[in-house]
Every structure is written in structure tokens, then in C-alpha cells.
Amino acid sequence: MIRKAFQRTPFSTIERLYKQELQQEETSFFYRESESCPHVESYPGNRPFVRGPYPTMYKKKPWTIRQYGGFSTVTDSNRFYRECLQAGQTGLSIAFDLATHRGYDSDHPAVVSDVGKAGVAIDTVEDMIELFTDIPLDQISVSMTMNGAVLPIMAFFIVAAEEYGVDKKQLKGTIQNDILKEYLVRNTYIYPPKASMDISTSIMSYLAHHVPSFNSVSVSGYHLQEAGAPAELELAYTICNGMEYVKAGMEAGLDVDQLAPRLSFFWGIGMNFFEEIAKLRAARLLWSNVMERFQPTNEHSFRLRAHSQTSGWSLTAQAPYNNLVRTTIEAMAAVIGHTQSLHTNAYDEALALPSRYSAKLARQTQQFLRDETGLTDVIDPFGGSYYVESLTTQLYDKARKHISEIERNGGMVKAILTGIPQQKIALAATERQAAIDTKQEAIIGLNKHKSHGGKRTDENLLYLGNKQIRERQMMRLTAVKKGRDEQVVQEKLAAIKNEMKQKKNNLLELAIEAARVRATLGEISNALEQVVGRHTDTLSYVRGIYKKEWMYKHEREQVETEIKNYKEWVGKKPSILLTKLGQDGHDRGIKVIAAGFADFGFDVRMGQLFQTPQEAAQLCVKENVDCVGVSTLAGGHRELIQQFVQHLNKIGKKDLLMIVGGVIPDDDVPYLNKLGVTSIFHPGTVVIEAVLEVIHKLNEQVSVKKGVAYKKG
């Protein structure tokens, strides 16, 4: 096995080994605590909070049902939110489109295909006002997943509340504001790390003084898990990020007890049931111990509060109704592990954006667990469990080793610049996928107990064409700009630029002033960009995992034969350019595909993130590749591939073999095939099968040109 499950080691043995290791470790504050395992005899609601952050847990107050949602226009999203609240949802979680995440207004040419896809488009305060029509912001807590364009989004939210007559002191909820995980995995950053941390700190400071009931950072482990981090890395790097925010806030003059109680954490919950329960317990133990170094006096500063989301990566396109079961199991683990709020994924998210029907089933999954199972009747059902307690200790132990490594490298910001955490996550993701592809890890319906025949799902998939959405947003933008005082707007934007240089006042306060006079999201973001620039990064991948782990001789020999044939005919290895188009930053899939294709004999070239179709087409010419593969997950594939093909045709690459991988609804396959896409690989495709299909098609293409008979090997 590449990644073994935890063994049932006796707890006394774990404790003994744990003490031995502590004696061998260098002396540091972090290790000082653990002469024994104090959590075993602790109580819910008491430090170190392993058995739950509150004494009575769900018996007094169930977790918040906080479904993540938002799509197309603010009108549609508002209607959806109100329906969810009426149907029993108890908090809102706002999904923004990728154009908004990346700091672009909807009329920017770089986001033609991203507006209103995978989230709602927000360009101005007017959009934010309409988004919350008839939603009582003084009563409903609102979570906003935003990191790149966090400054204008937070400003718009505060101004929208003002114009609804809600005092900002009454606002409850969370702004994610976790920019560090963007550089680790998610990639919806805008500015360089140091500048982004300054923005994040300004938000923490403003909210601490003026919006005291609003959480200023939601430190996200979810995206780390989705990118391939195993539980111990998700724990360690998330806690390290939390420490960085505490340090940054204190350096900016905040008292630790002003800051720490307003931090929350966001965890991904996968299919390893016991491990996920133990992970949430270990997270609370880690955070409670870590906070001692900052010497808080408020007990709330030691308490880790959590939002959780079931895994999106565990969902399969091949047997989507199985995803209902997966989500239920994952949700149970989150609840037993004591999450404070929960999002449950829809079963069809490996195929398309969730439909209203699938979103309803996802929400009701939580209602079933809350109201029909008795899970809320027990404070800590697994407290004292031999197995869960031992797993908690093991995870705690593994995570603190990684934390120590990050601290030796100067903290997470410096570690990110060296690439240490990114490389470890990429390695783990590739190992995990190789384990699945070689059937060492079972995925029901994918590599074990496959279903044969029948449709993969019903026809009720959601497709959002974004041409009308973008046109509508552009009309709204034009109307807002016509109705404002342009001179005042430019003065407010100039003040933001000056503050980014001088760092004398609070950036969020200045952004709020700009929002009041109707400066747009793109304008506020661009004002900052003019001072610090826009951050770019390159895609990379690991080598050797598939070559080492692939155990099926017949398939390996097939690939070797086909690669050999190609070399004999063409005189070189087959080459492939892998690229992502648009503003989608999810890169787990493209990195794994690159690793597999390289290990099985392809010459792999990688494009940069956030390429336009024109840039990608030009890179195909520059690299002179035989094949191009496009990774797409955010719903913009129809428009992006159409533009890409047009640019390829213009520059004489009409016959270039093109493949696409990602979340592609079945109904879109004929359309993409008509554009010239020869192969489409859905989530869960075995990498060597994709390699074989591509090399077959390349050899067929060459044989036709050379007039040579060709038969698949």
C-alpha cells in the first residue's frame, strides 16, 4: 500500500513512543506540553476541547446547516438563498464567481467565460444590495468564501448592510480571508504574499474594532484536503496558517484576545470515517496547545471552532448516485467530530454545477442526521473510544512534526516561498491517485463493484450559459458608473493606492469609503494592483510515482510499445501541453495527469495558471507539441474551448490533437467533439487508460499521414 491506514496500536504503547520521541526532539515551546496525553481525561467544553468546544454540544444547539451556494445573477442567487432559508437552512454561505475572486469586473476581457459560473458575479455595492434583498442581515449569519478580492467584497457587504439600516455591530458571520491557503493549493490569489497578508491584517483589525461579532478569518484546511493533503498535512498546515494570522494581527497592534476568538477553521471531511472524527479532535488539541505561546487570558482564544464540508474530490462521475451515500457518511463524521456548521455536497457535482433538486437532497441529508438519527442526543459519542482516542493522538503527533518543520523554515509565509508545503501536498496527491488507479484503494463504482449499463444520472443537470449573465452585469456596471461622481470615485481610489504604499491607515476603512461612492470591485482591486503587482506562479508536478507503483505488466507493456512505435515513426517522444484556461485555479487534476503522462513516456510541458485561450494557443506553437490537454472544473468549458479552437485555427494548428479533462456534463460531449476535442476524461479516469487512448490517437494520426497500416497494440 502507498498510504496505509492507521493500525490498532495499544494506547499505552502510543503514549510510551510519544514520550520517547519528545525526549529526542529539540526543545521548543510547542513540544513542552506533552509529557502525557491530557485530552483522555478532559471534558467537553473544557481545555483542550478535544471532546467538543462546548459543554453540552448539540443537545443545546445543533450545528448550523450552512450550504455553500450562489450562481449566475444576484437575482437568481437571492431567490435561491430565500428558498433555502424557508426550507430550514440556518445560515448562508456565499459562492462568488471566479471573475470576482480574481478581482475583475464582469466586463474585463480576461473573464469572458467565467462570469456567473461556479458562483455569483459581484461588481458593485448594488449587486451586494440585491443579493440580500428580504434577508434580515441582523438575524442571519453570512459566510463569504473570498480571499483574493476580499477587500472590496467585505466593503460592499458592510455598505449594503448600512443601506439596509443594519448597524455593522449587528452583523454575524465569517469572511474567509485565508490568503495563505491560496498560495498553497487553491490559487485564487491576486497580489504577492506579503501584500496579501497586509490586506488580510487590515480586515482583521477593522472587524475587531467595528464589527465585533463577525469572524475575521476562516482558516481553511478543506482546500488542502481537496488538493490531496492527507489528514496530518491538512491539520499541520492549517494550524500553521492560523498561527501566521495571529502573529500578523498582534504585530498590527491587536490584542490576542481581540483576535483569536474571531478566528474559525474550515475542514474537509473525506471517506476515512474514524480518521476524520479524530482529525477534528486533534485540531482542537493542537490549537489549544499552540495558543499558549501567545499568552491569551480569554478562554475563548484557546477554543477552535469549525465549519466543515464533505469532500468534493471523493464524488465520482461514473456512479453519481453513490455520492449520496458518500456525503451522508462524511457528514456523520463531521457531526460526531463536533463541527459547528456543515455543508453537504450535492451528488451531481462531479458532472456539473448542482441542480436545485440535488442541492435540496444535500440540505436534507443534514436534516435527516439532525432530526431522525439521535446524533444530537449524545454530547460526545466517541469520547473514551480506544480506537478514536489512539487515532487522535497519532494525528496530533504526526501533525506537530510538520508544524515543527514549517517553524524551522521561518513560518508559513517563508515556507510557501520555498515551495516545501506545496511539494508535499502534490506528492501525496499523486501517491493517492496512483493507489486508486492500481486498485490498492477501493472506490466503489469506479475501480471496484462497477455498475454496467444504464445512464450515469438523470437529465436534471444544471447548465449555465453565461453570455446573457455577462451582458446583464455589463449593463448594471454601466448604469452604476453613469450615476456616480467620477471625480470623488477617483479620489477614493487614489487614497487606497497611497495607503498601500504608506501603511498609515486602515485599507478596509478606505475601501468602504470607495464602495459608498460606487467604486467597482475591479477598480478597487486594480488600485492595489498598480502598487504591488499581480502574483503569478508556474505549474509543476512530481516524477516517478506512477513508474514505481504501476503493477499491471500488460498495460505497461502496451504503453511502452505504443510509445516506441511513435518514436520510430516521428523520431522523438510524443509531447503534450497541459493547460488550464480561464480563472479556475484548481490544479490537483492537471498535476496528477502531468505526473502520469511523464512517467509513462510523454514529454510533458505545462502552461501557466489563468491562461487565456489565445495565450494557450500561442504556447502550443512555441512548444511545438503533438497534443494539448485542457483541464477544466468550473463550468466554462464550452466557451473556453470554442475560443481556444478559433485561435488554434487562426495560427495554423487546426489538426492539433486536443483532449479535455474535468467536470464535463454528458450533454456537452457532442458539442466539444464537434469543436474538435478527440477525447474527454471525466473525474476518476485511470491515468494509464488516458495515456493509452492519447498515444493510440497520436499513432493513428501519424499512420494516416505516412500511409502506414496501424493496429492498436
XYZ file of C-alpha atoms in Angstrom:
713
model
C 0.000 0.000 0.000
C 1.172 3.508 -0.740
C -0.710 5.027 2.139
C -1.500 2.609 4.955
C -4.491 3.013 7.234
C -3.862 3.603 10.912
C -3.096 0.402 12.823
C -4.800 -0.516 16.075
C -1.833 0.239 18.315
C -2.472 -0.042 22.078
C -2.896 3.363 23.638
C -0.231 2.716 26.290
C 2.269 1.901 23.549
C 1.409 5.092 21.684
C 1.912 7.115 24.838
C 5.279 5.437 25.539
C 6.554 6.003 21.999
C 5.223 9.512 22.138
C 7.273 10.260 25.287
C 10.412 8.743 23.737
C 10.022 10.910 20.674
C 9.554 14.012 22.800
C 12.846 13.325 24.541
C 14.586 13.114 21.161
C 13.025 16.270 19.742
C 14.694 19.651 20.005
C 13.462 21.750 22.911
C 10.844 24.239 21.801
C 7.688 25.794 23.199
C 5.465 23.652 21.045
C 6.695 20.368 22.482
C 6.695 21.486 26.098
C 3.100 20.459 26.788
C 3.041 16.786 26.031
C 4.543 14.749 28.856
C 1.326 12.763 28.646
C -1.938 12.828 26.725
C -4.097 15.216 28.760
C -7.122 15.014 26.492
C -8.088 11.496 27.601
C -9.490 12.671 30.920
C -10.850 16.027 29.680
C -14.495 17.087 29.428
C -16.473 18.680 26.589
C -16.264 22.463 26.744
C -13.043 22.427 28.770
C -9.481 22.832 27.566
C -8.032 21.350 25.459
C -11.538 20.963 23.939
C -10.804 17.587 22.326
C -14.209 16.279 23.381
C -16.018 19.287 21.928
C -15.709 23.071 22.096
C -18.892 23.475 24.180
C -20.081 21.589 27.290
C -23.454 20.403 26.003
C -22.710 20.455 22.259
C -25.743 19.651 20.061
C -28.070 18.868 22.963
C -28.379 22.609 23.495
C -27.773 23.885 19.969
C -27.416 21.761 16.804
C -24.802 22.630 14.212
C -25.670 25.300 11.649
C -26.813 23.977 8.265
C -24.759 26.279 6.047
C -24.971 25.222 2.412
C -22.494 26.904 0.055
C -24.349 28.382 -2.879
C -24.524 31.101 -5.472
C -24.734 31.137 -9.240
C -25.378 33.333 -12.260
C -27.049 36.617 -11.257
C -27.664 38.207 -7.875
C -31.418 37.942 -8.556
C -31.258 34.163 -9.047
C -28.921 33.702 -6.091
C -31.119 35.790 -3.799
C -34.156 33.718 -4.746
C -32.171 30.528 -4.074
C -30.989 31.769 -0.650
C -34.507 32.699 0.429
C -35.817 29.289 -0.674
C -33.070 27.577 1.330
C -33.836 29.602 4.461
C -37.536 28.845 4.124
C -36.694 25.131 3.757
C -34.790 25.006 7.040
C -31.263 26.162 6.239
C -29.975 28.157 9.214
C -27.103 30.190 7.747
C -25.884 31.418 4.354
C -22.591 30.657 2.625
C -21.929 32.753 -0.458
C -20.163 31.357 -3.536
C -18.689 34.035 -5.787
C -17.763 33.527 -9.419
C -14.121 33.258 -10.449
C -14.040 36.705 -12.040
C -14.978 38.186 -8.665
C -12.439 36.013 -6.821
C -9.673 37.235 -9.078
C -10.559 40.915 -8.749
C -12.022 41.526 -12.200
C -15.232 43.322 -13.109
C -17.522 41.364 -15.413
C -16.589 43.483 -18.430
C -12.883 42.584 -18.263
C -11.718 40.661 -21.370
C -9.829 38.066 -19.258
C -13.073 36.720 -17.724
C -15.417 36.422 -20.690
C -16.135 32.757 -19.904
C -16.078 32.947 -16.090
C -18.812 35.459 -15.269
C -21.656 33.870 -13.309
C -20.100 30.383 -13.433
C -19.407 28.478 -10.197
C -20.727 31.397 -8.188
C -22.471 34.747 -8.294
C -20.987 37.800 -10.040
C -20.456 40.831 -7.805
C -19.183 44.034 -9.405
C -20.643 46.818 -7.246
C -22.429 47.602 -3.990
C -25.677 47.493 -5.976
C -25.062 43.795 -6.673
C -24.462 43.128 -2.986
C -27.618 45.021 -2.010
C -29.756 42.980 -4.393
C -28.064 39.747 -3.286
C -29.507 40.220 0.226
C -32.951 41.554 -0.639
C -35.501 40.453 2.010
C -32.797 38.643 4.018
C -32.505 40.022 7.584
C -28.775 40.650 7.952
C -29.199 41.431 11.651
C -30.534 37.893 12.207
C -28.916 35.558 9.649
C -25.200 34.750 9.811
C -23.459 35.052 6.472
C -20.274 33.250 5.474
C -18.406 34.552 2.433
C -15.733 32.441 0.773
C -13.447 35.159 -0.507
C -9.702 35.665 -0.312
C -8.303 37.380 -3.411
C -10.771 40.264 -3.713
C -11.560 40.150 -0.009
C -11.159 43.907 0.480
C -13.910 45.132 -1.901
C -16.227 42.225 -1.044
C -16.064 42.953 2.698
C -16.502 46.673 1.986
C -19.551 46.022 -0.228
C -21.127 43.802 2.443
C -20.733 46.418 5.171
C -22.092 49.206 2.951
C -25.019 47.047 1.797
C -25.908 46.404 5.453
C -25.689 50.136 6.183
C -28.081 50.931 3.348
C -30.493 48.313 4.698
C -30.332 50.065 8.062
C -28.362 47.316 9.817
C -25.618 48.506 12.131
C -22.334 46.741 11.414
C -22.095 45.761 15.085
C -25.126 43.507 14.477
C -23.547 41.617 11.570
C -22.776 37.954 12.227
C -20.849 35.539 10.064
C -17.432 34.879 8.592
C -15.210 36.206 5.835
C -12.736 33.502 4.794
C -9.794 35.919 4.361
C -7.360 32.972 4.348
C -4.970 34.091 1.658
C -2.150 31.711 2.612
C -4.018 28.597 1.504
C -4.467 30.232 -1.896
C -0.704 30.080 -2.442
C -0.639 26.536 -1.083
C -3.370 24.988 -3.248
C -6.420 26.960 -4.383
C -4.678 29.731 -6.383
C -7.405 32.400 -6.408
C -4.873 34.964 -5.270
C -4.324 38.377 -6.841
C -1.328 40.012 -5.156
C 2.072 38.770 -3.894
C 2.014 37.061 -0.462
C 3.352 39.969 1.630
C 0.880 42.469 0.178
C -1.967 39.987 0.586
C -1.086 39.486 4.253
C -1.191 43.271 4.750
C -4.716 43.312 3.293
C -5.769 40.361 5.450
C -4.412 42.082 8.557
C -6.251 45.316 7.798
C -9.517 43.343 7.664
C -8.784 41.580 10.950
C -8.050 44.925 12.592
C -11.142 46.723 11.258
C -13.532 43.901 12.141
C -12.076 43.544 15.637
C -12.782 47.216 16.348
C -16.003 47.823 14.397
C -17.731 44.503 13.554
C -17.096 42.521 16.744
C -19.432 39.578 16.041
C -18.025 38.834 12.594
C -15.266 36.220 12.217
C -12.304 37.868 10.507
C -10.575 34.707 9.214
C -11.787 31.207 8.399
C -8.591 29.185 8.212
C -9.205 26.584 5.532
C -7.971 23.012 5.581
C -10.728 21.968 3.192
C -8.919 23.107 0.074
C -5.725 21.425 1.243
C -7.552 18.106 1.523
C -9.192 18.614 -1.870
C -5.726 19.226 -3.351
C -4.504 15.900 -1.966
C -3.187 16.632 1.529
C -3.643 13.678 3.898
C -5.118 14.381 7.324
C -1.810 15.107 9.062
C -0.763 17.673 6.420
C -4.208 19.271 6.388
C -4.014 19.606 10.160
C -0.453 20.897 10.307
C -0.590 23.450 7.518
C -3.989 24.782 8.547
C -2.822 25.295 12.127
C 0.380 26.935 10.815
C -1.713 29.332 8.730
C -3.799 30.161 11.797
C -0.635 30.937 13.757
C 0.530 33.292 10.997
C -2.723 35.255 11.177
C -2.493 35.557 14.961
C 1.106 36.789 14.702
C 0.231 39.234 11.931
C -2.706 40.616 13.901
C -0.648 41.082 17.039
C 2.124 42.794 15.072
C -0.539 45.188 13.784
C -1.426 46.118 17.372
C -4.322 43.779 18.129
C -4.509 42.055 21.481
C -4.559 38.280 21.116
C -7.907 38.121 22.943
C -9.387 40.578 20.438
C -8.213 38.454 17.567
C -8.175 34.734 18.398
C -11.852 34.331 19.417
C -12.861 35.638 15.986
C -10.828 33.047 14.076
C -12.657 29.965 12.861
C -11.474 26.902 10.941
C -12.818 25.109 7.869
C -12.154 21.388 7.400
C -12.655 18.950 4.551
C -14.309 15.672 5.527
C -13.425 12.622 3.455
C -14.372 8.950 3.479
C -11.977 7.682 6.167
C -14.678 7.795 8.812
C -12.697 7.318 12.024
C -9.748 9.374 10.815
C -11.969 12.357 10.052
C -13.537 12.235 13.527
C -10.088 12.035 15.092
C -8.840 14.856 12.870
C -11.349 17.356 14.238
C -10.483 16.294 17.783
C -6.729 16.561 17.116
C -7.242 20.012 15.556
C -8.775 21.337 18.769
C -5.942 19.840 20.812
C -3.301 21.363 18.522
C -4.883 24.810 18.538
C -5.363 24.848 22.301
C -1.690 23.994 22.827
C -0.410 26.359 20.127
C -2.286 29.312 21.584
C -0.404 29.023 24.884
C 2.625 30.682 23.335
C 0.591 33.839 22.698
C -0.446 34.005 26.376
C -4.156 34.816 25.997
C -6.270 35.379 29.093
C -9.654 34.742 27.459
C -10.607 31.070 27.441
C -12.306 31.563 24.060
C -8.895 32.221 22.490
C -7.976 28.564 23.050
C -11.201 27.190 21.546
C -11.103 26.065 17.913
C -14.497 26.427 16.228
C -15.071 24.635 12.957
C -17.091 24.703 9.769
C -16.852 21.505 7.723
C -17.680 20.460 4.176
C -17.990 16.975 2.783
C -15.414 16.106 0.159
C -15.943 17.227 -3.414
C -12.964 15.200 -4.580
C -14.499 11.920 -3.324
C -17.505 12.351 -5.634
C -17.392 10.231 -8.785
C -18.857 10.919 -12.215
C -19.037 7.211 -13.062
C -21.706 6.289 -10.486
C -23.095 9.593 -9.187
C -25.904 8.208 -7.027
C -23.232 6.528 -4.903
C -22.255 10.066 -3.941
C -25.415 10.377 -1.831
C -24.063 7.617 0.399
C -20.561 9.111 0.496
C -21.863 12.516 1.513
C -24.008 11.004 4.277
C -21.061 9.078 5.738
C -18.820 12.143 5.580
C -21.481 14.336 7.172
C -21.827 11.862 10.049
C -18.070 12.017 10.656
C -18.195 15.825 10.754
C -21.054 15.802 13.250
C -19.504 13.151 15.505
C -16.245 15.123 15.332
C -18.147 18.210 16.602
C -18.319 20.686 13.735
C -20.169 23.968 14.409
C -21.583 24.260 10.903
C -21.705 21.980 7.884
C -22.054 21.999 4.111
C -23.046 18.754 2.386
C -22.161 18.401 -1.297
C -24.671 17.536 -3.993
C -24.430 14.123 -5.652
C -24.081 15.528 -9.190
C -21.150 17.887 -8.595
C -18.701 15.608 -10.429
C -20.867 16.119 -13.523
C -21.992 19.743 -13.390
C -22.917 22.561 -11.057
C -25.503 21.259 -8.552
C -29.129 21.374 -9.664
C -31.874 22.656 -7.362
C -33.048 19.097 -6.779
C -29.615 17.773 -5.848
C -28.995 20.832 -3.645
C -32.269 20.073 -1.816
C -31.193 16.471 -1.187
C -27.823 17.685 0.086
C -29.508 20.046 2.555
C -31.986 17.394 3.676
C -29.145 14.978 4.373
C -28.235 17.197 7.326
C -31.841 17.437 8.435
C -32.081 13.639 8.472
C -28.961 13.394 10.619
C -30.151 16.117 12.960
C -33.788 15.092 13.357
C -34.022 11.330 12.738
C -30.838 9.655 13.987
C -30.428 10.724 17.614
C -26.970 12.126 16.937
C -27.871 15.315 18.809
C -28.870 13.369 21.923
C -25.286 12.483 22.903
C -22.655 15.078 23.795
C -19.556 13.083 22.798
C -20.491 9.626 21.482
C -16.901 8.503 20.779
C -15.280 10.044 23.851
C -13.130 7.398 25.538
C -13.252 5.137 22.473
C -9.974 3.214 22.452
C -9.644 3.474 18.676
C -10.674 7.107 18.214
C -8.540 8.298 21.129
C -5.500 6.480 19.700
C -6.105 7.953 16.253
C -6.416 11.403 17.784
C -3.039 11.003 19.455
C -1.378 9.667 16.296
C -2.691 12.508 14.161
C -1.665 15.073 16.754
C 1.815 13.575 16.840
C 2.222 13.465 13.039
C 0.886 16.974 12.556
C 3.190 18.587 15.101
C 6.230 17.183 13.236
C 5.114 19.045 10.117
C 4.392 22.160 12.172
C 7.928 21.992 13.565
C 9.334 21.782 10.027
C 7.412 24.874 8.936
C 8.564 26.770 12.038
C 12.207 25.826 11.365
C 11.775 27.380 7.923
C 10.582 30.676 9.383
C 6.813 30.188 9.360
C 4.273 29.513 6.638
C 4.845 32.637 4.525
C 8.539 31.821 4.097
C 7.822 28.104 3.668
C 5.393 28.881 0.832
C 8.088 30.861 -0.962
C 10.430 27.844 -0.747
C 7.686 25.510 -2.024
C 8.049 22.958 0.794
C 4.351 22.533 1.682
C 3.188 22.677 -1.945
C 5.598 19.886 -2.904
C 4.466 17.646 -0.058
C 0.799 18.080 -0.970
C 1.476 17.401 -4.663
C 3.446 14.261 -3.786
C 0.655 12.978 -1.528
C -1.988 13.682 -4.202
C -0.049 11.763 -6.847
C 0.556 8.826 -4.495
C -3.130 8.713 -3.614
C -4.242 8.734 -7.250
C -1.714 6.033 -8.118
C -3.121 3.921 -5.275
C -6.638 4.332 -6.693
C -5.548 3.656 -10.274
C -3.785 0.462 -9.190
C -6.817 -0.576 -7.099
C -4.871 -0.507 -3.854
C -7.525 1.918 -2.624
C -11.109 0.976 -3.434
C -13.597 3.443 -4.915
C -16.962 1.731 -5.311
C -18.379 2.143 -8.816
C -15.034 3.378 -10.137
C -12.424 0.660 -9.634
C -14.464 -1.883 -7.648
C -18.024 -3.226 -7.988
C -18.542 -1.260 -11.181
C -22.071 -0.758 -12.465
C -22.737 -1.830 -16.046
C -25.299 -0.275 -18.313
C -27.821 2.457 -17.699
C -27.440 6.205 -17.538
C -24.972 7.714 -15.116
C -27.581 10.085 -13.693
C -30.876 11.732 -14.530
C -31.110 14.533 -17.071
C -31.710 17.221 -14.446
C -28.192 18.686 -14.615
C -27.673 22.418 -14.327
C -26.061 24.260 -17.224
C -25.456 27.989 -17.052
C -24.742 29.767 -20.308
C -23.018 32.955 -19.284
C -23.416 35.216 -22.304
C -26.664 36.773 -21.048
C -25.361 36.891 -17.474
C -22.283 38.813 -18.573
C -24.303 41.186 -20.739
C -26.610 41.884 -17.797
C -23.683 42.545 -15.473
C -22.110 44.893 -18.005
C -25.353 46.850 -18.276
C -25.509 47.147 -14.474
C -21.893 48.294 -14.371
C -22.568 50.957 -16.970
C -25.617 52.213 -15.075
C -23.700 52.461 -11.784
C -20.824 54.349 -13.401
C -23.183 56.787 -15.086
C -24.900 57.594 -11.800
C -21.807 58.307 -9.691
C -19.488 61.284 -9.168
C -16.413 60.196 -11.100
C -14.079 62.736 -9.516
C -14.966 61.573 -5.999
C -14.519 57.932 -7.035
C -11.028 58.624 -8.356
C -10.111 60.462 -5.158
C -11.157 57.456 -3.072
C -9.218 55.072 -5.326
C -6.145 57.298 -5.068
C -6.428 57.148 -1.279
C -6.361 53.338 -1.436
C -3.247 53.415 -3.612
C -1.493 55.811 -1.250
C -2.396 53.690 1.765
C -0.975 50.582 0.093
C 2.324 52.467 -0.189
C 2.380 54.291 3.158
C 0.518 51.916 5.528
C -0.726 54.627 7.878
C -4.479 54.000 7.958
C -6.792 51.029 7.518
C -7.282 49.691 3.985
C -10.752 48.276 4.640
C -11.947 51.608 6.002
C -10.777 53.316 2.800
C -12.355 50.567 0.670
C -15.663 51.135 2.475
C -15.469 54.836 1.617
C -14.792 53.920 -2.029
C -17.698 51.480 -2.031
C -20.079 54.128 -0.710
C -19.383 56.311 -3.764
C -19.802 53.244 -6.033
C -16.242 52.348 -6.945
C -16.361 48.873 -8.504
C -14.711 45.681 -7.348
C -12.346 45.743 -10.316
C -11.397 49.354 -9.693
C -10.591 48.808 -6.015
C -8.614 45.667 -6.853
C -6.749 47.423 -9.643
C -5.844 50.331 -7.355
C -3.967 47.849 -5.166
C -2.505 46.014 -8.159
C -0.996 49.212 -9.516
C 1.115 49.433 -6.357
C 2.115 45.799 -5.672
C 1.517 43.998 -8.973
C -0.329 40.747 -9.727
C 1.141 37.481 -8.493
C 1.921 34.679 -10.958
C 3.071 31.119 -10.387
C 4.045 28.157 -12.519
C 2.555 24.676 -12.527
C 4.823 21.803 -11.530
C 4.431 18.087 -10.890
C 6.255 15.164 -9.274
C 8.023 12.396 -11.169
C 8.473 8.699 -10.529
C 5.337 7.744 -8.566
C 3.450 6.030 -11.403
C 6.575 4.417 -12.805
C 7.307 2.905 -9.391
C 3.780 1.904 -8.418
C 2.177 0.650 -11.632
C 1.919 -3.116 -11.165
C -0.011 -4.261 -14.234
C 2.609 -5.539 -16.653
C 0.285 -5.933 -19.635
C -0.896 -2.312 -19.613
C 2.628 -1.001 -19.020
C 3.930 -3.036 -21.963
C 1.087 -1.724 -24.142
C 2.089 1.857 -23.405
C 5.788 1.115 -23.966
C 5.041 -0.495 -27.337
C 2.904 2.433 -28.488
C 5.496 4.996 -27.337
C 8.221 3.009 -29.145
C 6.165 2.974 -32.360
C 5.681 6.712 -32.168
C 9.402 7.332 -31.635
C 10.281 5.164 -34.638
C 7.822 6.997 -36.880
C 8.413 10.567 -35.685
C 11.923 10.450 -34.250
C 11.038 11.778 -30.797
C 8.869 11.110 -27.761
C 5.212 12.206 -28.024
C 4.749 15.626 -26.434
C 1.739 17.119 -24.696
C 0.996 20.603 -23.383
C -1.273 20.621 -20.330
C -3.025 23.890 -19.582
C -5.840 25.477 -17.607
C -7.957 28.138 -19.275
C -9.841 30.944 -17.561
C -9.684 31.835 -13.878
C -10.086 28.363 -12.329
C -7.111 27.695 -10.039
C -7.817 24.070 -9.021
C -4.676 22.232 -10.084
C -4.766 18.799 -8.418
C -6.058 17.068 -11.532
C -3.675 18.637 -14.015
C -0.674 17.891 -11.783
C -1.634 14.223 -11.423
C -2.212 13.875 -15.168
C 1.172 15.501 -15.842
C 2.863 13.077 -13.445
C 1.259 10.045 -15.068
C 1.884 11.073 -18.679
C 5.522 11.911 -17.900
C 6.144 8.626 -16.079
C 4.615 6.613 -18.907
C 6.831 8.189 -21.567
C 5.399 11.521 -22.724
C 7.360 14.757 -22.948
C 5.107 16.944 -20.768
C 5.030 20.739 -20.976
C 2.988 22.832 -18.540
C 1.216 26.120 -19.165
C 0.718 28.760 -16.507
C -2.442 29.149 -14.489
C -5.115 31.582 -15.692
C -4.168 31.465 -19.367
C -6.469 32.973 -21.946
C -7.366 30.764 -24.930
C -5.195 32.970 -27.128
C -2.179 32.626 -24.817
C -2.590 28.844 -24.679
C -2.819 28.603 -28.482
C 0.354 30.652 -28.871
C 2.109 28.392 -26.359
C 1.151 25.341 -28.441
C 3.032 26.868 -31.354
C 6.005 27.890 -29.237
C 6.361 24.446 -27.642
C 5.576 22.642 -30.935
C 3.652 19.884 -29.138
C 1.813 16.928 -30.634
C -1.181 17.139 -28.333
C -2.809 19.629 -25.963
C -4.814 18.779 -22.861
C -7.154 21.287 -21.203
C -8.157 20.877 -17.545
C -11.487 22.467 -16.628
C -13.602 22.264 -13.473
C -15.581 25.480 -13.193
C -18.222 25.178 -15.915
C -16.687 27.476 -18.533
C -15.532 24.727 -20.898
C -17.949 25.381 -23.767
C -16.950 28.992 -24.252
C -13.267 28.498 -23.426
C -12.737 25.527 -25.767
C -14.616 27.288 -28.570
C -12.324 30.321 -28.255
C -9.255 28.089 -27.950
C -10.132 26.233 -31.170
C -10.690 29.511 -33.000
C -7.235 30.759 -32.013
C -5.616 27.418 -32.944
C -7.238 27.587 -36.381
C -6.009 31.154 -36.904
C -2.390 30.203 -36.253
C -2.374 27.030 -38.338
C -2.788 24.392 -35.612
C -6.126 23.117 -36.835
C -5.093 19.440 -36.709
C -3.538 19.504 -33.235
C -4.865 16.609 -31.171
C -6.935 18.027 -28.314
C -8.175 16.342 -25.137
C -10.212 17.783 -22.254
C -10.447 16.586 -18.663
C -12.627 17.658 -15.748
C -16.264 18.217 -14.863
C -17.984 17.850 -18.255
C -21.736 17.091 -18.398
C -22.670 14.325 -20.846
C -24.826 16.766 -22.804
C -21.725 18.856 -23.569
C -19.690 15.973 -25.003
C -21.164 16.134 -28.556
C -20.627 19.901 -28.618
C -16.958 19.569 -27.635
C -16.454 16.691 -30.086
C -17.848 18.884 -32.864
C -15.304 21.557 -31.939
C -12.523 19.002 -32.465
C -11.975 17.538 -28.996
C -10.960 13.910 -29.579
C -11.113 12.592 -26.001
C -12.925 13.684 -22.838
C -11.835 12.340 -19.462
C -14.178 12.676 -16.501
C -13.076 12.803 -12.836
C -11.871 9.387 -11.729
C -10.382 8.365 -15.089
C -7.468 5.955 -14.604
C -4.361 7.792 -15.792
C -2.827 4.923 -17.780
C -6.110 4.488 -19.655
C -5.942 8.151 -20.653
C -2.292 7.720 -21.706
C -3.180 4.695 -23.842
C -6.078 6.455 -25.522
C -3.987 9.514 -26.360
C -0.996 7.581 -27.708
C -3.366 5.416 -29.793
C -4.887 8.513 -31.359
C -1.463 10.073 -31.995
C -0.263 6.896 -33.701
C -3.432 6.732 -35.789
C -2.857 10.341 -36.831
C 0.769 9.658 -37.818
C -0.086 6.448 -39.664
C -2.640 8.284 -41.809
C -0.086 10.964 -42.706
C 2.588 8.367 -43.541
C 0.223 5.943 -45.236
C 1.312 3.198 -42.853
C -1.019 0.468 -41.614
C -1.622 0.784 -37.886
C -3.294 -1.524 -35.419
C -3.713 -0.720 -31.753
C -1.222 -2.634 -29.620
